[in-house]
CSV table of C-alpha atoms (C1' of nucleotides) in Angstrom, one decimal:
chain,number,residue,atom,x,y,z
A,1,MET,CA,125.9,62.9,100.0
A,2,LYS,CA,122.6,60.9,100.5
A,3,ASP,CA,120.6,62.6,97.4
A,4,ASN,CA,121.9,60.8,94.4
A,5,THR,CA,119.4,62.1,91.9
A,6,LEU,CA,122.2,63.3,89.8
A,7,LEU,CA,123.7,60.0,89.4
A,8,HIS,CA,120.9,59.0,87.0
A,9,ILE,CA,122.3,61.9,84.5
A,10,ASP,CA,125.1,61.9,82.3
A,11,ILE,CA,126.0,65.3,83.1
A,12,SER,CA,128.5,65.9,80.4
A,13,GLN,CA,126.1,64.5,77.6
A,14,PHE,CA,123.2,66.6,79.3
A,15,GLN,CA,125.3,69.8,78.9
A,16,ASP,CA,126.0,69.1,75.2
A,17,ASP,CA,122.5,68.3,74.3
A,18,LEU,CA,121.1,71.3,75.9
A,19,ILE,CA,123.7,73.8,74.9
A,20,ASN,CA,123.7,72.6,71.2
A,21,TRP,CA,119.9,72.8,71.1
A,22,TYR,CA,120.3,76.4,72.4
A,23,GLN,CA,123.0,77.4,69.9
A,24,GLU,CA,120.5,76.2,67.1
A,25,ASN,CA,117.4,77.3,68.3
A,26,LYS,CA,117.8,80.5,70.4
A,27,ARG,CA,115.4,83.3,69.4
A,28,ASP,CA,117.0,86.5,68.1
A,29,LEU,CA,116.3,89.0,71.0
A,30,PRO,CA,117.3,92.4,71.1
A,31,TRP,CA,119.6,91.9,74.2
A,32,ARG,CA,121.4,89.0,72.8
A,33,VAL,CA,123.0,91.0,70.0
A,34,GLU,CA,125.9,92.1,72.2
A,35,GLN,CA,127.3,90.8,75.5
A,36,ASN,CA,126.9,94.1,77.3
A,37,PRO,CA,126.5,93.8,80.9
A,38,TYR,CA,124.3,97.2,81.4
A,39,LYS,CA,121.7,96.2,78.6
A,40,ILE,CA,121.7,92.3,80.0
A,41,TRP,CA,120.8,93.7,83.4
A,42,VAL,CA,117.9,95.9,81.9
A,43,SER,CA,116.5,92.9,80.1
A,44,GLU,CA,116.8,90.7,83.1
A,45,VAL,CA,114.9,93.1,85.4
A,46,MET,CA,112.1,93.7,82.6
A,47,LEU,CA,111.9,89.9,82.2
A,48,GLN,CA,111.2,89.4,85.9
A,49,GLN,CA,107.4,88.1,86.0
A,50,THR,CA,107.1,89.3,82.3
A,51,LYS,CA,106.7,87.6,79.0
A,52,VAL,CA,109.5,88.1,76.3
A,53,ASP,CA,107.1,89.6,73.6
A,54,THR,CA,105.8,92.1,76.1
A,55,VAL,CA,109.5,93.0,77.1
A,56,ILE,CA,110.9,93.6,73.8
A,57,PRO,CA,109.2,97.1,72.9
A,58,TYR,CA,110.0,98.3,76.4
A,59,PHE,CA,113.8,97.1,76.2
A,60,ASN,CA,114.1,99.2,72.7
A,61,LYS,CA,112.6,102.2,73.8
A,62,PHE,CA,114.4,102.0,77.3
A,63,ILE,CA,117.7,101.6,75.7
A,64,ASP,CA,117.0,104.4,73.3
A,65,ASP,CA,115.9,106.7,76.2
A,66,PHE,CA,118.9,105.6,78.4
A,67,PRO,CA,121.6,104.1,76.1
A,68,THR,CA,124.3,103.8,78.8
A,69,LEU,CA,124.2,103.4,82.8
A,70,TYR,CA,125.3,106.8,83.2
A,71,ASP,CA,122.3,108.1,81.2
A,72,LEU,CA,120.1,106.0,83.3
A,73,ALA,CA,121.9,107.1,86.5
A,74,SER,CA,121.4,110.9,85.6
A,75,ALA,CA,117.8,110.7,84.4
A,76,LYS,CA,115.0,112.1,86.4
A,77,GLU,CA,113.1,109.2,88.3
A,78,GLN,CA,109.6,110.4,86.7
A,79,ASP,CA,111.2,109.9,83.2
A,80,VAL,CA,112.2,106.2,83.9
A,81,LEU,CA,109.0,105.3,85.6
A,82,LYS,CA,107.3,106.9,82.4
A,83,ALA,CA,109.6,104.7,80.2
A,84,TRP,CA,108.3,101.4,82.3
A,85,GLU,CA,104.7,102.7,82.3
A,86,GLY,CA,102.5,99.7,81.6
A,87,LEU,CA,105.1,97.0,82.4
A,88,GLY,CA,104.2,97.0,86.1
A,89,TYR,CA,106.1,96.0,89.2
A,90,TYR,CA,107.3,99.6,89.2
A,91,SER,CA,109.7,98.9,92.1
A,92,ARG,CA,111.8,97.2,89.5
A,93,ALA,CA,112.5,100.4,87.5
A,94,ARG,CA,113.1,102.5,90.8
A,95,ASN,CA,115.1,99.8,92.2
A,96,LEU,CA,117.0,99.5,88.9
A,97,GLN,CA,118.1,103.0,88.8
A,98,ASN,CA,118.9,103.2,92.5
A,99,ALA,CA,121.6,100.4,91.8
A,100,ILE,CA,122.9,102.0,88.6
A,101,ARG,CA,123.6,104.8,90.6
A,102,GLU,CA,125.4,102.9,93.0
A,103,VAL,CA,127.4,101.5,90.3
A,104,VAL,CA,128.4,105.0,89.1
A,105,ALA,CA,129.1,106.1,92.8
A,106,SER,CA,130.8,103.1,94.0
A,107,TYR,CA,132.1,101.0,91.4
A,108,GLY,CA,133.3,103.6,88.7
A,109,GLY,CA,130.7,102.6,86.2
A,110,GLU,CA,131.9,98.9,86.2
A,111,ILE,CA,129.0,96.6,87.1
A,112,PRO,CA,130.4,94.2,89.7
A,113,ALA,CA,131.5,90.9,88.3
A,114,ASN,CA,131.7,89.4,91.7
A,115,PRO,CA,128.5,87.7,93.6
A,116,SER,CA,128.8,89.6,96.8
A,117,ASP,CA,129.1,93.2,95.4
A,118,LEU,CA,126.6,92.6,92.5
A,119,GLY,CA,123.9,91.0,95.0
A,120,SER,CA,124.3,93.9,97.4
A,121,LEU,CA,122.7,96.3,94.8
A,122,LYS,CA,118.9,97.2,95.0
A,123,GLY,CA,116.7,94.9,93.1
A,124,VAL,CA,119.4,92.2,92.4
A,125,GLY,CA,118.3,89.0,94.2
A,126,PRO,CA,119.6,85.5,93.6
A,127,TYR,CA,118.0,85.1,90.0
A,128,THR,CA,119.1,88.7,88.5
A,129,LYS,CA,122.8,88.2,90.1
A,130,GLY,CA,123.2,84.7,88.7
A,131,ALA,CA,121.9,85.8,85.2
A,132,ILE,CA,124.1,88.9,84.8
A,133,LEU,CA,127.2,86.7,86.1
A,134,SER,CA,126.7,84.0,83.9
A,135,ILE,CA,125.3,85.7,80.8
A,136,ALA,CA,127.3,89.0,80.9
A,137,TYR,CA,130.4,87.5,82.5
A,138,ASP,CA,130.4,84.0,81.7
A,139,GLN,CA,130.6,82.5,85.2
A,140,PRO,CA,129.1,79.1,86.3
A,141,GLU,CA,126.4,80.5,88.5
A,142,PRO,CA,122.9,79.4,89.0
A,143,ALA,CA,120.0,81.4,87.4
A,144,VAL,CA,116.9,79.9,88.8
A,145,ASP,CA,113.7,81.1,87.8
A,146,GLY,CA,110.2,79.6,87.4
A,147,ASN,CA,111.2,78.0,84.1
A,148,VAL,CA,114.1,76.5,85.3
A,149,MET,CA,112.3,75.1,88.4
A,150,ARG,CA,109.8,73.7,86.0
A,151,VAL,CA,112.3,72.2,83.4
A,152,LEU,CA,114.4,70.6,86.4
A,153,SER,CA,111.5,69.5,88.5
A,154,ARG,CA,110.7,67.2,85.2
A,155,ILE,CA,114.3,66.2,84.5
A,156,LEU,CA,115.3,65.4,88.0
A,157,LYS,CA,111.8,64.4,89.2
A,158,VAL,CA,112.0,67.0,92.0
A,159,GLU,CA,108.6,66.5,94.1
A,160,GLU,CA,109.0,69.6,96.4
A,161,ASP,CA,106.4,72.5,96.2
A,162,ILE,CA,107.9,75.1,94.0
A,163,ALA,CA,105.7,77.8,95.6
A,164,LYS,CA,107.7,77.3,98.8
A,165,PRO,CA,110.8,80.0,99.2
A,166,ARG,CA,113.2,77.1,100.0
A,167,THR,CA,112.4,75.0,97.0
A,168,LYS,CA,114.5,77.4,94.9
A,169,LYS,CA,117.7,76.6,97.0
A,170,VAL,CA,117.2,73.0,96.1
A,171,PHE,CA,117.4,73.7,92.2
A,172,GLU,CA,120.4,76.1,92.9
A,173,ASN,CA,122.4,73.3,94.1
A,174,HIS,CA,121.3,71.2,91.3
A,175,VAL,CA,122.3,73.8,88.8
A,176,ARG,CA,125.9,74.0,90.5
A,177,GLU,CA,126.3,70.4,89.9
A,178,LEU,CA,124.9,70.3,86.4
A,179,ILE,CA,126.3,73.8,85.0
A,180,SER,CA,128.7,73.8,82.0
A,181,HIS,CA,132.0,75.5,83.1
A,182,VAL,CA,132.7,75.8,79.7
A,183,ASP,CA,129.6,77.9,78.4
A,184,PRO,CA,127.7,78.9,81.5
A,185,SER,CA,125.7,81.6,79.6
A,186,SER,CA,124.3,79.0,77.0
A,187,PHE,CA,123.6,76.5,79.8
A,188,ASN,CA,121.5,78.9,81.7
A,189,GLN,CA,119.9,80.6,78.9
A,190,GLY,CA,119.2,77.2,77.2
A,191,LEU,CA,117.2,75.9,80.4
A,192,MET,CA,115.1,79.1,80.3
A,193,GLU,CA,114.6,78.9,76.6
A,194,LEU,CA,113.6,75.3,76.8
A,195,GLY,CA,111.0,76.1,79.4
A,196,ALA,CA,109.6,79.2,77.3
A,197,ILE,CA,109.5,77.0,74.0
A,198,VAL,CA,109.3,73.4,74.6
A,199,CYS,CA,108.9,72.6,78.3
A,200,THR,CA,105.9,74.5,78.7
A,201,PRO,CA,103.6,74.4,81.8
A,202,LYS,CA,100.5,72.8,80.5
A,203,ASN,CA,101.6,70.6,77.4
A,204,PRO,CA,105.2,70.2,77.0
A,205,MET,CA,106.4,69.1,73.8
A,206,CYS,CA,108.4,66.4,75.1
A,207,MET,CA,109.0,64.8,71.3
A,208,LEU,CA,110.7,68.1,70.2
A,209,CYS,CA,112.9,68.0,73.5
A,210,PRO,CA,116.9,67.9,73.1
A,211,VAL,CA,117.2,66.4,76.5
A,212,GLN,CA,114.2,63.9,76.4
A,213,GLN,CA,116.7,60.9,77.1
A,214,HIS,CA,117.8,62.7,80.5
A,215,CYS,CA,114.3,63.5,81.7
A,216,GLN,CA,113.1,61.2,84.5
A,217,ALA,CA,109.5,62.5,84.4
A,218,PHE,CA,109.0,61.6,80.5
A,219,ALA,CA,110.5,58.0,81.5
A,220,GLU,CA,107.9,57.7,83.9
A,221,GLY,CA,105.0,59.6,81.6
A,222,ILE,CA,104.5,62.1,84.6
A,223,GLU,CA,105.6,65.3,83.0
A,224,LYS,CA,102.3,66.8,83.3
A,225,GLN,CA,102.2,66.3,86.9
A,226,LEU,CA,105.6,68.3,87.5
A,227,PRO,CA,106.3,70.7,88.8
A,228,ILE,CA,104.2,70.4,92.2
A,229,LYS,CA,102.8,74.0,93.0
A,230,SER,CA,100.6,75.1,95.8
A,231,LYS,CA,97.8,77.5,95.0
A,232,ALA,CA,98.0,81.2,96.0
A,233,LYS,CA,95.0,82.5,98.0
A,234,LYS,CA,92.6,84.6,96.1
A,235,GLN,CA,92.5,88.4,96.0
A,236,LYS,CA,90.2,90.7,98.0
A,237,SER,CA,88.1,93.3,96.0
A,238,LEU,CA,88.2,96.9,97.0
A,239,PRO,CA,85.6,99.3,95.8
A,240,TYR,CA,86.5,102.7,94.8
A,241,VAL,CA,85.0,105.8,93.0
A,242,ALA,CA,87.7,107.3,90.9
A,243,LEU,CA,86.9,111.0,89.8
A,244,LEU,CA,87.7,112.9,86.7
A,245,ILE,CA,87.5,116.2,88.1
A,246,LYS,CA,87.6,119.3,85.8
A,247,ASN,CA,88.0,122.8,86.7
A,248,LYS,CA,86.7,126.1,85.1
A,249,GLU,CA,89.9,126.3,83.1
A,250,GLY,CA,89.5,122.7,81.6
A,251,ASN,CA,92.1,121.4,83.8
A,252,TYR,CA,91.8,117.9,85.5
A,253,LEU,CA,93.1,117.0,89.0
A,254,ILE,CA,95.8,114.3,89.0
A,255,GLU,CA,97.7,113.2,92.3
A,256,LYS,CA,100.9,111.5,92.9
A,257,ARG,CA,100.8,108.4,95.0
A,258,PRO,CA,103.0,107.7,98.1
A,259,GLU,CA,106.6,106.9,97.8
A,260,THR,CA,106.3,103.4,99.2
A,261,GLY,CA,103.7,100.7,98.6
A,262,LEU,CA,101.4,99.7,95.8
A,263,LEU,CA,102.2,101.8,92.5
A,264,ALA,CA,104.7,103.9,94.5
A,265,ASN,CA,105.5,107.6,92.9
A,266,LEU,CA,103.0,106.7,90.0
A,267,TRP,CA,100.2,109.3,89.2
A,268,GLN,CA,96.6,108.8,89.2
A,269,PHE,CA,93.2,110.5,89.2
A,270,PRO,CA,91.8,110.6,92.9
A,271,MET,CA,90.1,107.7,94.3
A,272,VAL,CA,87.5,107.5,97.1
A,273,PRO,CA,87.5,104.2,99.0
A,274,LEU,CA,83.9,103.3,99.3
A,275,ASN,CA,84.3,100.9,101.9
A,276,GLU,CA,85.2,103.7,104.2
A,277,MET,CA,82.3,105.7,103.5
A,278,GLY,CA,79.1,106.2,101.7
A,279,PHE,CA,78.5,107.6,98.2
A,280,ASN,CA,77.0,110.7,99.5
A,281,GLN,CA,79.8,111.7,101.8
A,282,ILE,CA,82.3,112.0,98.9
A,283,PRO,CA,81.9,115.7,98.5
A,284,SER,CA,82.7,116.4,102.2
A,285,TRP,CA,85.4,114.0,102.2
A,286,PHE,CA,87.1,115.8,99.4
A,287,GLU,CA,86.7,119.3,101.0
A,288,LYS,CA,88.6,117.6,104.2
A,289,GLU,CA,91.3,115.8,102.1
A,290,TYR,CA,92.0,118.2,99.2
A,291,GLY,CA,90.5,121.2,100.3
A,292,ILE,CA,88.4,121.6,97.1
A,293,ASP,CA,84.8,121.8,96.3
A,294,VAL,CA,83.5,118.9,94.0
A,295,ALA,CA,80.1,118.0,92.0
A,296,LEU,CA,79.6,114.7,91.0
A,297,LYS,CA,78.2,115.0,87.4
A,298,ARG,CA,77.5,111.4,85.8
A,299,GLU,CA,79.0,108.0,85.8
A,300,ALA,CA,81.3,107.5,82.9
A,301,GLY,CA,81.6,103.6,83.4
A,302,LYS,CA,83.0,100.9,85.5
A,303,LEU,CA,86.6,99.4,85.5
A,304,LYS,CA,87.7,96.2,87.3
A,305,HIS,CA,91.5,96.3,87.7
A,306,VAL,CA,93.2,92.9,88.8
A,307,PHE,CA,96.6,92.7,90.7
A,308,SER,CA,98.3,89.6,91.9
A,309,HIS,CA,96.9,90.3,95.4
A,310,LEU,CA,93.9,92.2,95.2
A,311,ILE,CA,91.2,93.7,92.9
A,312,TRP,CA,90.2,97.4,92.4
A,313,ASP,CA,86.4,97.8,91.6
A,314,LEU,CA,86.4,101.2,90.1
A,315,GLU,CA,83.3,103.2,89.2
A,316,ILE,CA,84.6,106.3,87.4
A,317,HIS,CA,82.5,109.5,87.6
A,318,GLU,CA,82.9,112.9,85.9
A,319,ALA,CA,83.0,115.8,88.2
A,320,THR,CA,83.5,119.6,88.4
A,321,SER,CA,85.3,121.9,90.6
A,322,ILE,CA,85.4,125.5,90.7
A,323,SER,CA,89.0,125.5,92.3
A,324,SER,CA,92.3,126.0,90.7
A,325,GLN,CA,94.6,124.2,93.2
A,326,THR,CA,94.3,122.2,96.2
A,327,CYS,CA,95.9,122.2,99.6
A,328,LEU,CA,98.1,119.2,98.8
A,329,SER,CA,101.8,119.5,97.4
A,330,ASN,CA,101.2,116.0,95.4
A,331,ALA,CA,98.1,117.0,93.7
A,332,ARG,CA,97.5,119.4,91.0
A,333,PHE,CA,95.4,120.6,88.2
A,334,VAL,CA,96.8,119.8,84.6
A,335,ASN,CA,95.5,120.0,80.9
A,336,LYS,CA,95.3,117.0,78.7
A,337,ASN,CA,98.7,117.7,77.1
A,338,GLU,CA,100.6,118.1,80.2
A,339,MET,CA,99.2,114.8,81.5
A,340,GLU,CA,101.1,113.1,79.0
A,341,ALA,CA,104.4,113.6,80.9
A,342,PHE,CA,103.3,111.8,84.0
A,343,PRO,CA,103.5,107.8,84.4
A,344,PHE,CA,100.1,106.4,85.2
A,345,PRO,CA,99.4,102.8,85.9
A,346,VAL,CA,97.2,101.0,83.3
A,347,SER,CA,94.0,101.2,85.2
A,348,HIS,CA,94.4,105.2,85.2
A,349,GLN,CA,95.9,105.1,81.7
A,350,LYS,CA,92.4,103.8,80.7
A,351,MET,CA,90.5,106.7,82.2
A,352,LYS,CA,93.1,109.0,80.8
A,353,GLN,CA,92.1,107.5,77.4
A,354,PHE,CA,88.3,108.1,78.2
A,355,LEU,CA,89.3,111.9,78.6
A,356,LEU,CA,91.5,112.0,75.3
A,357,GLY,CA,88.6,110.4,73.5
B,1,DA,C1',107.9,81.8,106.0
B,2,DA,C1',104.5,84.7,104.2
B,3,DA,C1',103.0,88.8,102.1
B,4,DA,C1',103.4,92.5,99.1
B,5,DC,C1',104.1,93.9,94.5
B,6,DG,C1',101.5,94.6,88.0
B,7,DG,C1',100.3,93.5,84.3
B,8,DG,C1',99.4,90.5,79.9
B,9,DG,C1',98.3,86.4,77.5
B,10,DA,C1',97.4,81.5,76.9
B,11,DA,C1',94.7,77.4,77.9
C,1,DT,C1',88.1,81.5,84.9
C,2,DT,C1',92.4,79.9,86.2
C,3,DC,C1',97.2,79.9,85.9
C,4,DC,C1',101.5,81.3,84.4
C,5,DC,C1',105.5,84.3,83.7
C,6,DA,C1',113.6,85.3,83.0
C,7,DG,C1',111.7,87.5,91.1
C,8,DT,C1',112.9,90.9,94.9
C,9,DT,C1',111.8,93.3,99.1
C,10,DT,C1',109.4,93.8,103.2
C,11,DT,C1',107.3,92.0,107.0
DNA sequence: AAAACGGGGAA
DNA sequence: TTCCCAGTTTT
C-alpha cells in the first residue's frame, strides 16, 4: 500500500464527528421517516441528478400513487411516466419499474440485500446499489455520488479529475477504508448531507464543518480549488418547427416518441427538423410522414429548451388540418381534456399550456 | 473512455 | 451565463 493518504486521518474520530453531526442536523425528509427499502430505492432514483427540494413533492405523489412495489409492478408504464412528468431522465422511471417487476418475478417481492443480485437490476448502478445496501440494510458499502466526491476530495486532498469515470473508484476505495461498520447508513448519508449543506461547491462553510480538523484542503487553504473537474463540451443547437395542429373537431395532433433514445415513450406535438428542409417544405413533408394535410396559420412564439447535451430551438406554429386521423399508430388527434392523461416533456408541457390558456 | 440522457436552481 | 446536482446505460 503506497498511498498512505488515510494515515493522516483519525478514522474513528472522523466517523464519530460525521455521524454525530448528521444525527443532530439531518433534514426531515419523507424518505427518512421509516427504513423501507422500496421507498428508499424510489427516493434514491429520483435524487439522481436532481435536487432534494425538487424531489420531495414528486416522491410524495409517487408513493401516494404506488404505495408498495406491487402497485408499481402492476402499473401501466404510461402512468408511471405521468407521475415522473417534469422530473427528467425518464429512463430512470422506466428502469425502476422494470427492476421492481424483476424483484416481484424473481425475488418474491423482496428487494435483494446482496450486491450482486441488487446490482443486476435495471437502473441500479454502483451508487444506488450502495445507497440501498447501506441505508435500507445497514451494510458498510460505499455510495459515492458527486457530493461524496467533492467532500472527500477536500478532506483527503484528492486531485484527480472527478469528471473521469475511473476517479469514482478511487473514492469508493477510500470509503471502504473510512466507513463506519456500526452505522454505515448515517456515515454515507452524513457525507452527502455535509456536501449538500456545508461543503458546497462554490463557498464551503468550513467554519461550520464538523470534520474541519480532519480536512486536508482546509488545512492548506485550498478548499475552493477542489474538486478538480474538467469541463463538458458545449451543446449543439437544433432548430425545429413545432406544430399545434387543430382539426375540424377541435382536436389536436400529438404523437408518442420512439421507445429508445431521447425522451423515450413520452408524447409531444409534431416537430419538423428545420436543418433537414426549408420552411416551405413543411406541408409536403407532413403529407409524406403523417398522411395528413396541414396549413400553417400563425406563429405562436419561440421556445428554447436546453438539455445537458443539446439545445432545441423551437418555433411554435398554430396550424389546421381537415383530417381526423393519421396513417401512424403512434399519432392521434385528442381533445384538450384527453391530453391530460399523456406524459409530456417540459418543453411540450409549455406548448400544451399555451393551448389551455 | 466517452457520449447519451432532463430539468431546475444557484452563483 | 455557467455550473451544479443523492448516476446509469449504451456505444
